Amino acid sequence: MRSNIAAEARAKIVYERLINFCRDAGTRDALQFLMTREITHMRAFALALESMGKPPFSIGKIAPTPQLVDQFFNDSTGEGDHGEVDARGPWNEGEPWEFVESPAFQDFNGTEADAPSIHAESSDPAESQPIKELLIVQLRDILHAEKQLLKALPKMAKAARSAQLQSLMQRHLEETGAQVERLNESLQILGAPARAKPCKGMAGLVEEGEEVMSEGKEKDDAPADLALIGAAQRVEHYEIAAYTTARNLALQLRQPAVVQLLTASLGEEQNAGQLLDQLAQPLMSVAKMPASVE
């Protein structure tokens, strides 16, 4: 209904401009009739909202930023006889308005110390508490996942047949150790104990990886390594999703230090996934080749 009120108001202005350009009496009467009906429709929608106990001109569902909504920014930069007149009235003075002089030029004018601060925060800390609690849970879940990988990666490296895959697994083992440290640091920044929360998802992936390694003992080198890469890829995608979620929560909380730490780990996981994919390509070609005849 509010959208319809806005549409009717726009249509009314369009008809009004058409009337001002029109010289034909009959056409003007038709446009006047249509313009009037827009006002009738707008009143009907407004009264319908009133009957529901809803304000007719409330816009959208997300509340505006407190205090910022009551600040009027004076963007006039002219001075003296050639400057614009800074007109004042009920639209920018009195309760609840807070008049802010040229926010973009306060640094140049040297008035930033005396000027009111701009309330640009989209939410207050109290409203962010549930998000913070969720982020802490996510970090503890990832922490447990990474600790499981610290035990699983050496086994995967040992099971790999190709030297490249072994090297990649070993390198990612070192990265995983650094990721554990970043998670501990992130939790410390948030004022939470670095306590891991059992990650059932990673436990399942690790168990699946052990099955792949066991079955790979009976396979040729290329198929065995391809199966191992597949298991590792599933782990990487799981971690990419986890780190992406945690980083987005940290962004929402305005925790740049945590965002930086999580972004570093996310980049390592994405890079590991790409390297595994690149390594799989030549192995697929080898796996498709017919067995050599001695």
PDB file of C-alpha atoms in Angstrom:
ATOM      1  CA  MET A   1       0.000   0.000   0.000  1.00  0.00           C
ATOM      2  CA  ARG A   2       2.831   2.386   0.800  1.00  0.00           C
ATOM      3  CA  SER A   3       4.391   1.578  -2.554  1.00  0.00           C
ATOM      4  CA  ASN A   4       1.082   2.401  -4.196  1.00  0.00           C
ATOM      5  CA  ILE A   5       0.912   5.728  -2.343  1.00  0.00           C
ATOM      6  CA  ALA A   6       4.365   6.612  -3.690  1.00  0.00           C
ATOM      7  CA  ALA A   7       3.334   5.549  -7.214  1.00  0.00           C
ATOM      8  CA  GLU A   8       0.149   7.624  -7.074  1.00  0.00           C
ATOM      9  CA  ALA A   9       2.135  10.656  -5.894  1.00  0.00           C
ATOM     10  CA  ARG A  10       4.584  10.320  -8.798  1.00  0.00           C
ATOM     11  CA  ALA A  11       1.727   9.926 -11.281  1.00  0.00           C
ATOM     12  CA  LYS A  12       0.032  13.051  -9.898  1.00  0.00           C
ATOM     13  CA  ILE A  13       3.172  15.117 -10.571  1.00  0.00           C
ATOM     14  CA  VAL A  14       3.477  13.707 -14.118  1.00  0.00           C
ATOM     15  CA  TYR A  15      -0.116  14.661 -14.915  1.00  0.00           C
ATOM     16  CA  GLU A  16       0.478  18.095 -13.431  1.00  0.00           C
ATOM     17  CA  ARG A  17       3.436  18.706 -15.746  1.00  0.00           C
ATOM     18  CA  LEU A  18       1.475  17.470 -18.743  1.00  0.00           C
ATOM     19  CA  ILE A  19      -1.335  19.889 -17.900  1.00  0.00           C
ATOM     20  CA  ASN A  20       1.134  22.777 -17.777  1.00  0.00           C
ATOM     21  CA  PHE A  21       2.319  21.937 -21.314  1.00  0.00           C
ATOM     22  CA  CYS A  22      -1.153  21.296 -22.747  1.00  0.00           C
ATOM     23  CA  ARG A  23      -3.147  23.971 -24.619  1.00  0.00           C
ATOM     24  CA  ASP A  24      -6.126  21.901 -25.778  1.00  0.00           C
ATOM     25  CA  ALA A  25      -9.076  22.377 -23.412  1.00  0.00           C
ATOM     26  CA  GLY A  26     -10.489  18.879 -23.859  1.00  0.00           C
ATOM     27  CA  THR A  27      -7.135  17.224 -23.277  1.00  0.00           C
ATOM     28  CA  ARG A  28      -6.549  19.382 -20.218  1.00  0.00           C
ATOM     29  CA  ASP A  29      -9.919  18.270 -18.808  1.00  0.00           C
ATOM     30  CA  ALA A  30      -8.990  14.599 -19.347  1.00  0.00           C
ATOM     31  CA  LEU A  31      -5.593  15.071 -17.697  1.00  0.00           C
ATOM     32  CA  GLN A  32      -7.209  16.996 -14.817  1.00  0.00           C
ATOM     33  CA  PHE A  33      -9.649  14.122 -14.298  1.00  0.00           C
ATOM     34  CA  LEU A  34      -6.855  11.528 -14.241  1.00  0.00           C
ATOM     35  CA  MET A  35      -4.697  13.640 -11.905  1.00  0.00           C
ATOM     36  CA  THR A  36      -7.601  14.024  -9.494  1.00  0.00           C
ATOM     37  CA  ARG A  37      -8.225  10.274  -9.414  1.00  0.00           C
ATOM     38  CA  GLU A  38      -4.569   9.723  -8.409  1.00  0.00           C
ATOM     39  CA  ILE A  39      -5.209  11.857  -5.318  1.00  0.00           C
ATOM     40  CA  THR A  40      -8.370   9.864  -4.593  1.00  0.00           C
ATOM     41  CA  HIS A  41      -6.458   6.599  -4.842  1.00  0.00           C
ATOM     42  CA  MET A  42      -3.646   7.914  -2.635  1.00  0.00           C
ATOM     43  CA  ARG A  43      -6.152   8.964   0.053  1.00  0.00           C
ATOM     44  CA  ALA A  44      -7.834   5.548  -0.117  1.00  0.00           C
ATOM     45  CA  PHE A  45      -4.547   3.707   0.417  1.00  0.00           C
ATOM     46  CA  ALA A  46      -3.578   6.044   3.264  1.00  0.00           C
ATOM     47  CA  LEU A  47      -6.902   5.533   5.025  1.00  0.00           C
ATOM     48  CA  ALA A  48      -6.687   1.767   4.522  1.00  0.00           C
ATOM     49  CA  LEU A  49      -3.302   1.771   6.272  1.00  0.00           C
ATOM     50  CA  GLU A  50      -4.735   3.945   9.040  1.00  0.00           C
ATOM     51  CA  SER A  51      -7.535   1.405   9.565  1.00  0.00           C
ATOM     52  CA  MET A  52      -4.831  -1.222  10.110  1.00  0.00           C
ATOM     53  CA  GLY A  53      -3.080   0.960  12.662  1.00  0.00           C
ATOM     54  CA  LYS A  54      -0.148   1.555  10.310  1.00  0.00           C
ATOM     55  CA  PRO A  55       1.391   4.975   9.551  1.00  0.00           C
ATOM     56  CA  PRO A  56       0.892   5.732   5.837  1.00  0.00           C
ATOM     57  CA  PHE A  57       4.349   7.178   5.224  1.00  0.00           C
ATOM     58  CA  SER A  58       6.594   4.687   7.032  1.00  0.00           C
ATOM     59  CA  ILE A  59       9.211   3.660   4.452  1.00  0.00           C
ATOM     60  CA  GLY A  60      10.421   0.060   4.298  1.00  0.00           C
ATOM     61  CA  LYS A  61      11.088  -2.325   7.184  1.00  0.00           C
ATOM     62  CA  ILE A  62      14.687  -1.551   8.251  1.00  0.00           C
ATOM     63  CA  ALA A  63      14.832   1.163  10.901  1.00  0.00           C
ATOM     64  CA  PRO A  64      17.007   4.228  10.182  1.00  0.00           C
ATOM     65  CA  THR A  65      20.223   4.780  12.120  1.00  0.00           C
ATOM     66  CA  PRO A  66      19.356   6.455  15.444  1.00  0.00           C
ATOM     67  CA  GLN A  67      20.577  10.058  15.779  1.00  0.00           C
ATOM     68  CA  LEU A  68      21.820  10.102  12.169  1.00  0.00           C
ATOM     69  CA  VAL A  69      18.212  10.347  11.009  1.00  0.00           C
ATOM     70  CA  ASP A  70      17.878  13.604  12.988  1.00  0.00           C
ATOM     71  CA  GLN A  71      21.035  15.257  11.609  1.00  0.00           C
ATOM     72  CA  PHE A  72      20.733  17.915   8.908  1.00  0.00           C
ATOM     73  CA  PHE A  73      23.900  18.345   6.823  1.00  0.00           C
ATOM     74  CA  ASN A  74      24.465  21.873   5.567  1.00  0.00           C
ATOM     75  CA  ASP A  75      26.403  21.326   2.334  1.00  0.00           C
ATOM     76  CA  SER A  76      26.563  24.982   1.316  1.00  0.00           C
ATOM     77  CA  THR A  77      30.199  26.037   0.802  1.00  0.00           C
ATOM     78  CA  GLY A  78      29.730  29.619  -0.361  1.00  0.00           C
ATOM     79  CA  GLU A  79      30.732  32.595   1.768  1.00  0.00           C
ATOM     80  CA  GLY A  80      30.208  36.341   1.689  1.00  0.00           C
ATOM     81  CA  ASP A  81      28.231  38.154  -1.005  1.00  0.00           C
ATOM     82  CA  HIS A  82      28.679  35.351  -3.532  1.00  0.00           C
ATOM     83  CA  GLY A  83      27.739  32.540  -1.221  1.00  0.00           C
ATOM     84  CA  GLU A  84      24.410  30.782  -0.967  1.00  0.00           C
ATOM     85  CA  VAL A  85      22.008  31.783   1.766  1.00  0.00           C
ATOM     86  CA  ASP A  86      21.848  29.124   4.459  1.00  0.00           C
ATOM     87  CA  ALA A  87      18.096  29.163   4.875  1.00  0.00           C
ATOM     88  CA  ARG A  88      16.802  27.885   8.198  1.00  0.00           C
ATOM     89  CA  GLY A  89      13.341  26.640   9.049  1.00  0.00           C
ATOM     90  CA  PRO A  90      11.406  23.737  10.528  1.00  0.00           C
ATOM     91  CA  TRP A  91      13.076  21.424   8.003  1.00  0.00           C
ATOM     92  CA  ASN A  92      16.522  21.868   9.604  1.00  0.00           C
ATOM     93  CA  GLU A  93      16.194  23.486  13.029  1.00  0.00           C
ATOM     94  CA  GLY A  94      14.405  22.891  16.291  1.00  0.00           C
ATOM     95  CA  GLU A  95      13.587  19.521  17.795  1.00  0.00           C
ATOM     96  CA  PRO A  96      14.713  16.905  16.894  1.00  0.00           C
ATOM     97  CA  TRP A  97      17.159  18.376  14.331  1.00  0.00           C
ATOM     98  CA  GLU A  98      20.913  18.593  14.870  1.00  0.00           C
ATOM     99  CA  PHE A  99      22.492  21.043  12.415  1.00  0.00           C
ATOM    100  CA  VAL A 100      25.891  19.891  11.058  1.00  0.00           C
ATOM    101  CA  GLU A 101      27.949  22.388   9.065  1.00  0.00           C
ATOM    102  CA  SER A 102      29.516  21.089   5.805  1.00  0.00           C
ATOM    103  CA  PRO A 103      30.619  17.622   6.996  1.00  0.00           C
ATOM    104  CA  ALA A 104      32.788  17.028   3.917  1.00  0.00           C
ATOM    105  CA  PHE A 105      34.765  20.238   4.503  1.00  0.00           C
ATOM    106  CA  GLN A 106      35.211  20.206   8.261  1.00  0.00           C
ATOM    107  CA  ASP A 107      38.835  19.055   7.965  1.00  0.00           C
ATOM    108  CA  PHE A 108      39.658  21.957   5.640  1.00  0.00           C
ATOM    109  CA  ASN A 109      37.845  24.540   7.717  1.00  0.00           C
ATOM    110  CA  GLY A 110      39.391  23.408  10.990  1.00  0.00           C
ATOM    111  CA  THR A 111      35.975  23.083  12.641  1.00  0.00           C
ATOM    112  CA  GLU A 112      35.925  19.325  13.188  1.00  0.00           C
ATOM    113  CA  ALA A 113      36.715  19.687  16.916  1.00  0.00           C
ATOM    114  CA  ASP A 114      33.609  21.786  17.558  1.00  0.00           C
ATOM    115  CA  ALA A 115      31.287  20.166  15.038  1.00  0.00           C
ATOM    116  CA  PRO A 116      28.787  17.477  16.022  1.00  0.00           C
ATOM    117  CA  SER A 117      29.975  13.975  15.172  1.00  0.00           C
ATOM    118  CA  ILE A 118      28.214  12.153  12.363  1.00  0.00           C
ATOM    119  CA  HIS A 119      26.304   9.145  13.664  1.00  0.00           C
ATOM    120  CA  ALA A 120      27.146   6.758  10.826  1.00  0.00           C
ATOM    121  CA  GLU A 121      26.894   3.451  12.699  1.00  0.00           C
ATOM    122  CA  SER A 122      24.137   1.252  11.283  1.00  0.00           C
ATOM    123  CA  SER A 123      23.573  -0.568  14.576  1.00  0.00           C
ATOM    124  CA  ASP A 124      24.573  -0.297  18.204  1.00  0.00           C
ATOM    125  CA  PRO A 125      26.689  -2.876  20.082  1.00  0.00           C
ATOM    126  CA  ALA A 126      23.706  -4.216  22.011  1.00  0.00           C
ATOM    127  CA  GLU A 127      21.930  -5.155  18.778  1.00  0.00           C
ATOM    128  CA  SER A 128      25.084  -6.916  17.519  1.00  0.00           C
ATOM    129  CA  GLN A 129      25.453  -9.217  20.521  1.00  0.00           C
ATOM    130  CA  PRO A 130      23.592 -12.178  18.917  1.00  0.00           C
ATOM    131  CA  ILE A 131      25.845 -11.899  15.850  1.00  0.00           C
ATOM    132  CA  LYS A 132      28.927 -11.823  18.053  1.00  0.00           C
ATOM    133  CA  GLU A 133      27.786 -14.939  19.898  1.00  0.00           C
ATOM    134  CA  LEU A 134      27.147 -16.679  16.567  1.00  0.00           C
ATOM    135  CA  LEU A 135      30.612 -15.705  15.299  1.00  0.00           C
ATOM    136  CA  ILE A 136      32.250 -17.133  18.416  1.00  0.00           C
ATOM    137  CA  VAL A 137      30.401 -20.428  17.908  1.00  0.00           C
ATOM    138  CA  GLN A 138      31.488 -20.493  14.255  1.00  0.00           C
ATOM    139  CA  LEU A 139      35.134 -19.839  15.151  1.00  0.00           C
ATOM    140  CA  ARG A 140      35.150 -22.571  17.775  1.00  0.00           C
ATOM    141  CA  ASP A 141      33.635 -24.985  15.270  1.00  0.00           C
ATOM    142  CA  ILE A 142      36.325 -24.148  12.696  1.00  0.00           C
ATOM    143  CA  LEU A 143      38.999 -24.411  15.389  1.00  0.00           C
ATOM    144  CA  HIS A 144      37.992 -28.005  16.095  1.00  0.00           C
ATOM    145  CA  ALA A 145      37.849 -28.737  12.374  1.00  0.00           C
ATOM    146  CA  GLU A 146      41.392 -27.441  11.860  1.00  0.00           C
ATOM    147  CA  LYS A 147      42.703 -29.429  14.820  1.00  0.00           C
ATOM    148  CA  GLN A 148      41.239 -32.579  13.291  1.00  0.00           C
ATOM    149  CA  LEU A 149      43.033 -31.761  10.048  1.00  0.00           C
ATOM    150  CA  LEU A 150      46.342 -31.373  11.862  1.00  0.00           C
ATOM    151  CA  LYS A 151      46.043 -35.081  12.643  1.00  0.00           C
ATOM    152  CA  ALA A 152      44.601 -36.147   9.287  1.00  0.00           C
ATOM    153  CA  LEU A 153      46.887 -34.319   6.852  1.00  0.00           C
ATOM    154  CA  PRO A 154      50.086 -36.231   7.754  1.00  0.00           C
ATOM    155  CA  LYS A 155      48.236 -39.480   7.025  1.00  0.00           C
ATOM    156  CA  MET A 156      46.971 -38.111   3.707  1.00  0.00           C
ATOM    157  CA  ALA A 157      50.469 -36.936   2.755  1.00  0.00           C
ATOM    158  CA  LYS A 158      51.838 -40.393   3.533  1.00  0.00           C
ATOM    159  CA  ALA A 159      49.091 -42.042   1.464  1.00  0.00           C
ATOM    160  CA  ALA A 160      49.744 -39.836  -1.586  1.00  0.00           C
ATOM    161  CA  ARG A 161      51.666 -41.573  -4.392  1.00  0.00           C
ATOM    162  CA  SER A 162      52.935 -38.558  -6.355  1.00  0.00           C
ATOM    163  CA  ALA A 163      55.631 -36.308  -4.944  1.00  0.00           C
ATOM    164  CA  GLN A 164      53.616 -33.204  -5.932  1.00  0.00           C
ATOM    165  CA  LEU A 165      50.578 -34.308  -3.965  1.00  0.00           C
ATOM    166  CA  GLN A 166      52.717 -35.185  -0.973  1.00  0.00           C
ATOM    167  CA  SER A 167      54.349 -31.754  -1.105  1.00  0.00           C
ATOM    168  CA  LEU A 168      50.964 -30.026  -1.391  1.00  0.00           C
ATOM    169  CA  MET A 169      49.603 -31.929   1.603  1.00  0.00           C
ATOM    170  CA  GLN A 170      52.683 -31.069   3.648  1.00  0.00           C
ATOM    171  CA  ARG A 171      52.457 -27.410   2.708  1.00  0.00           C
ATOM    172  CA  HIS A 172      48.794 -27.258   3.675  1.00  0.00           C
ATOM    173  CA  LEU A 173      49.622 -28.923   6.981  1.00  0.00           C
ATOM    174  CA  GLU A 174      51.887 -25.966   7.778  1.00  0.00           C
ATOM    175  CA  GLU A 175      49.142 -23.533   6.688  1.00  0.00           C
ATOM    176  CA  THR A 176      46.645 -25.328   8.912  1.00  0.00           C
ATOM    177  CA  GLY A 177      48.887 -24.792  11.927  1.00  0.00           C
ATOM    178  CA  ALA A 178      48.962 -21.056  11.158  1.00  0.00           C
ATOM    179  CA  GLN A 179      45.181 -21.069  10.738  1.00  0.00           C
ATOM    180  CA  VAL A 180      44.759 -22.526  14.229  1.00  0.00           C
ATOM    181  CA  GLU A 181      46.846 -19.656  15.591  1.00  0.00           C
ATOM    182  CA  ARG A 182      44.713 -17.123  13.709  1.00  0.00           C
ATOM    183  CA  LEU A 183      41.523 -18.636  15.118  1.00  0.00           C
ATOM    184  CA  ASN A 184      42.919 -18.466  18.650  1.00  0.00           C
ATOM    185  CA  GLU A 185      43.861 -14.833  18.067  1.00  0.00           C
ATOM    186  CA  SER A 186      40.416 -14.039  16.635  1.00  0.00           C
ATOM    187  CA  LEU A 187      38.682 -15.486  19.685  1.00  0.00           C
ATOM    188  CA  GLN A 188      41.035 -13.518  21.936  1.00  0.00           C
ATOM    189  CA  ILE A 189      40.117 -10.283  20.111  1.00  0.00           C
ATOM    190  CA  LEU A 190      36.442 -11.065  20.703  1.00  0.00           C
ATOM    191  CA  GLY A 191      37.116 -11.659  24.392  1.00  0.00           C
ATOM    192  CA  ALA A 192      36.221 -15.359  24.219  1.00  0.00           C
ATOM    193  CA  PRO A 193      38.263 -18.360  25.426  1.00  0.00           C
ATOM    194  CA  ALA A 194      39.965 -20.266  22.615  1.00  0.00           C
ATOM    195  CA  ARG A 195      37.877 -23.346  23.261  1.00  0.00           C
ATOM    196  CA  ALA A 196      37.026 -25.692  20.384  1.00  0.00           C
ATOM    197  CA  LYS A 197      33.465 -26.848  19.699  1.00  0.00           C
ATOM    198  CA  PRO A 198      33.137 -30.387  18.293  1.00  0.00           C
ATOM    199  CA  CYS A 199      32.777 -30.149  14.510  1.00  0.00           C
ATOM    200  CA  LYS A 200      30.745 -33.137  13.354  1.00  0.00           C
ATOM    201  CA  GLY A 201      30.951 -32.077   9.712  1.00  0.00           C
ATOM    202  CA  MET A 202      34.735 -32.273   9.609  1.00  0.00           C
ATOM    203  CA  ALA A 203      34.683 -35.494  11.617  1.00  0.00           C
ATOM    204  CA  GLY A 204      32.581 -37.056   8.869  1.00  0.00           C
ATOM    205  CA  LEU A 205      34.875 -35.772   6.131  1.00  0.00           C
ATOM    206  CA  VAL A 206      37.966 -37.067   7.932  1.00  0.00           C
ATOM    207  CA  GLU A 207      36.328 -40.479   8.374  1.00  0.00           C
ATOM    208  CA  GLU A 208      35.481 -40.534   4.683  1.00  0.00           C
ATOM    209  CA  GLY A 209      39.078 -39.613   3.884  1.00  0.00           C
ATOM    210  CA  GLU A 210      40.339 -42.574   5.910  1.00  0.00           C
ATOM    211  CA  GLU A 211      38.082 -44.881   3.883  1.00  0.00           C
ATOM    212  CA  VAL A 212      39.480 -43.408   0.664  1.00  0.00           C
ATOM    213  CA  MET A 213      43.047 -44.019   1.847  1.00  0.00           C
ATOM    214  CA  SER A 214      42.228 -47.584   2.847  1.00  0.00           C
ATOM    215  CA  GLU A 215      40.562 -48.357  -0.490  1.00  0.00           C
ATOM    216  CA  GLY A 216      43.401 -46.609  -2.369  1.00  0.00           C
ATOM    217  CA  LYS A 217      45.857 -49.281  -1.287  1.00  0.00           C
ATOM    218  CA  GLU A 218      44.247 -51.603  -3.817  1.00  0.00           C
ATOM    219  CA  LYS A 219      44.299 -49.060  -6.676  1.00  0.00           C
ATOM    220  CA  ASP A 220      46.891 -47.888  -9.167  1.00  0.00           C
ATOM    221  CA  ASP A 221      48.776 -44.683  -8.432  1.00  0.00           C
ATOM    222  CA  ALA A 222      46.729 -42.247 -10.533  1.00  0.00           C
ATOM    223  CA  PRO A 223      43.233 -43.420  -9.436  1.00  0.00           C
ATOM    224  CA  ALA A 224      44.383 -43.596  -5.811  1.00  0.00           C
ATOM    225  CA  ASP A 225      45.686 -40.026  -5.890  1.00  0.00           C
ATOM    226  CA  LEU A 226      42.570 -38.779  -7.705  1.00  0.00           C
ATOM    227  CA  ALA A 227      40.372 -40.294  -4.989  1.00  0.00           C
ATOM    228  CA  LEU A 228      42.574 -38.688  -2.332  1.00  0.00           C
ATOM    229  CA  ILE A 229      42.354 -35.320  -4.101  1.00  0.00           C
ATOM    230  CA  GLY A 230      38.569 -35.669  -4.185  1.00  0.00           C
ATOM    231  CA  ALA A 231      38.469 -36.230  -0.424  1.00  0.00           C
ATOM    232  CA  ALA A 232      40.780 -33.254   0.113  1.00  0.00           C
ATOM    233  CA  GLN A 233      38.646 -31.064  -2.162  1.00  0.00           C
ATOM    234  CA  ARG A 234      35.550 -31.814  -0.109  1.00  0.00           C
ATOM    235  CA  VAL A 235      37.451 -30.717   2.989  1.00  0.00           C
ATOM    236  CA  GLU A 236      38.579 -27.502   1.291  1.00  0.00           C
ATOM    237  CA  HIS A 237      35.075 -26.608   0.148  1.00  0.00           C
ATOM    238  CA  TYR A 238      33.739 -27.237   3.643  1.00  0.00           C
ATOM    239  CA  GLU A 239      36.363 -24.926   5.114  1.00  0.00           C
ATOM    240  CA  ILE A 240      35.849 -22.261   2.443  1.00  0.00           C
ATOM    241  CA  ALA A 241      32.154 -22.152   3.365  1.00  0.00           C
ATOM    242  CA  ALA A 242      32.973 -21.969   7.082  1.00  0.00           C
ATOM    243  CA  TYR A 243      35.556 -19.204   6.741  1.00  0.00           C
ATOM    244  CA  THR A 244      33.315 -17.212   4.379  1.00  0.00           C
ATOM    245  CA  THR A 245      30.472 -17.323   6.892  1.00  0.00           C
ATOM    246  CA  ALA A 246      32.715 -16.312   9.797  1.00  0.00           C
ATOM    247  CA  ARG A 247      34.334 -13.488   7.833  1.00  0.00           C
ATOM    248  CA  ASN A 248      30.934 -12.086   6.821  1.00  0.00           C
ATOM    249  CA  LEU A 249      29.836 -12.088  10.464  1.00  0.00           C
ATOM    250  CA  ALA A 250      33.054 -10.292  11.453  1.00  0.00           C
ATOM    251  CA  LEU A 251      32.435  -7.699   8.729  1.00  0.00           C
ATOM    252  CA  GLN A 252      28.960  -7.104  10.125  1.00  0.00           C
ATOM    253  CA  LEU A 253      30.438  -6.631  13.603  1.00  0.00           C
ATOM    254  CA  ARG A 254      33.072  -4.176  12.321  1.00  0.00           C
ATOM    255  CA  GLN A 255      35.976  -6.284  13.554  1.00  0.00           C
ATOM    256  CA  PRO A 256      38.674  -5.441  10.975  1.00  0.00           C
ATOM    257  CA  ALA A 257      41.419  -7.356  12.794  1.00  0.00           C
ATOM    258  CA  VAL A 258      39.308 -10.525  12.831  1.00  0.00           C
ATOM    259  CA  VAL A 259      38.277  -9.963   9.207  1.00  0.00           C
ATOM    260  CA  GLN A 260      41.936  -9.720   8.200  1.00  0.00           C
ATOM    261  CA  LEU A 261      42.840 -12.948  10.005  1.00  0.00           C
ATOM    262  CA  LEU A 262      39.919 -14.881   8.544  1.00  0.00           C
ATOM    263  CA  THR A 263      40.532 -13.501   5.053  1.00  0.00           C
ATOM    264  CA  ALA A 264      44.111 -14.782   5.171  1.00  0.00           C
ATOM    265  CA  SER A 265      42.938 -18.277   6.103  1.00  0.00           C
ATOM    266  CA  LEU A 266      40.135 -18.183   3.531  1.00  0.00           C
ATOM    267  CA  GLY A 267      42.648 -17.284   0.830  1.00  0.00           C
ATOM    268  CA  GLU A 268      44.836 -20.237   1.783  1.00  0.00           C
ATOM    269  CA  GLU A 269      41.888 -22.624   1.597  1.00  0.00           C
ATOM    270  CA  GLN A 270      40.835 -21.281  -1.799  1.00  0.00           C
ATOM    271  CA  ASN A 271      44.399 -21.532  -3.091  1.00  0.00           C
ATOM    272  CA  ALA A 272      44.734 -25.103  -1.820  1.00  0.00           C
ATOM    273  CA  GLY A 273      41.522 -26.040  -3.602  1.00  0.00           C
ATOM    274  CA  GLN A 274      42.789 -24.567  -6.875  1.00  0.00           C
ATOM    275  CA  LEU A 275      46.149 -26.334  -6.571  1.00  0.00           C
ATOM    276  CA  LEU A 276      44.414 -29.657  -5.938  1.00  0.00           C
ATOM    277  CA  ASP A 277      42.273 -29.112  -9.030  1.00  0.00           C
ATOM    278  CA  GLN A 278      45.339 -28.302 -11.151  1.00  0.00           C
ATOM    279  CA  LEU A 279      47.134 -31.381  -9.867  1.00  0.00           C
ATOM    280  CA  ALA A 280      44.157 -33.578 -10.719  1.00  0.00           C
ATOM    281  CA  GLN A 281      44.161 -32.683 -14.439  1.00  0.00           C
ATOM    282  CA  PRO A 282      47.315 -34.590 -15.522  1.00  0.00           C
ATOM    283  CA  LEU A 283      46.402 -37.478 -13.239  1.00  0.00           C
ATOM    284  CA  MET A 284      43.090 -37.873 -15.079  1.00  0.00           C
ATOM    285  CA  SER A 285      44.979 -38.161 -18.362  1.00  0.00           C
ATOM    286  CA  VAL A 286      47.238 -40.828 -16.873  1.00  0.00           C
ATOM    287  CA  ALA A 287      44.260 -42.725 -15.426  1.00  0.00           C
ATOM    288  CA  LYS A 288      42.607 -42.895 -18.867  1.00  0.00           C
ATOM    289  CA  MET A 289      45.672 -44.350 -20.583  1.00  0.00           C
ATOM    290  CA  PRO A 290      45.581 -48.086 -21.339  1.00  0.00           C
ATOM    291  CA  ALA A 291      47.811 -50.250 -19.215  1.00  0.00           C
ATOM    292  CA  SER A 292      51.219 -50.912 -20.728  1.00  0.00           C
ATOM    293  CA  VAL A 293      51.860 -54.375 -22.075  1.00  0.00           C
ATOM    294  CA  GLU A 294      55.170 -55.921 -21.026  1.00  0.00           C
TER     295      GLU A 294
END
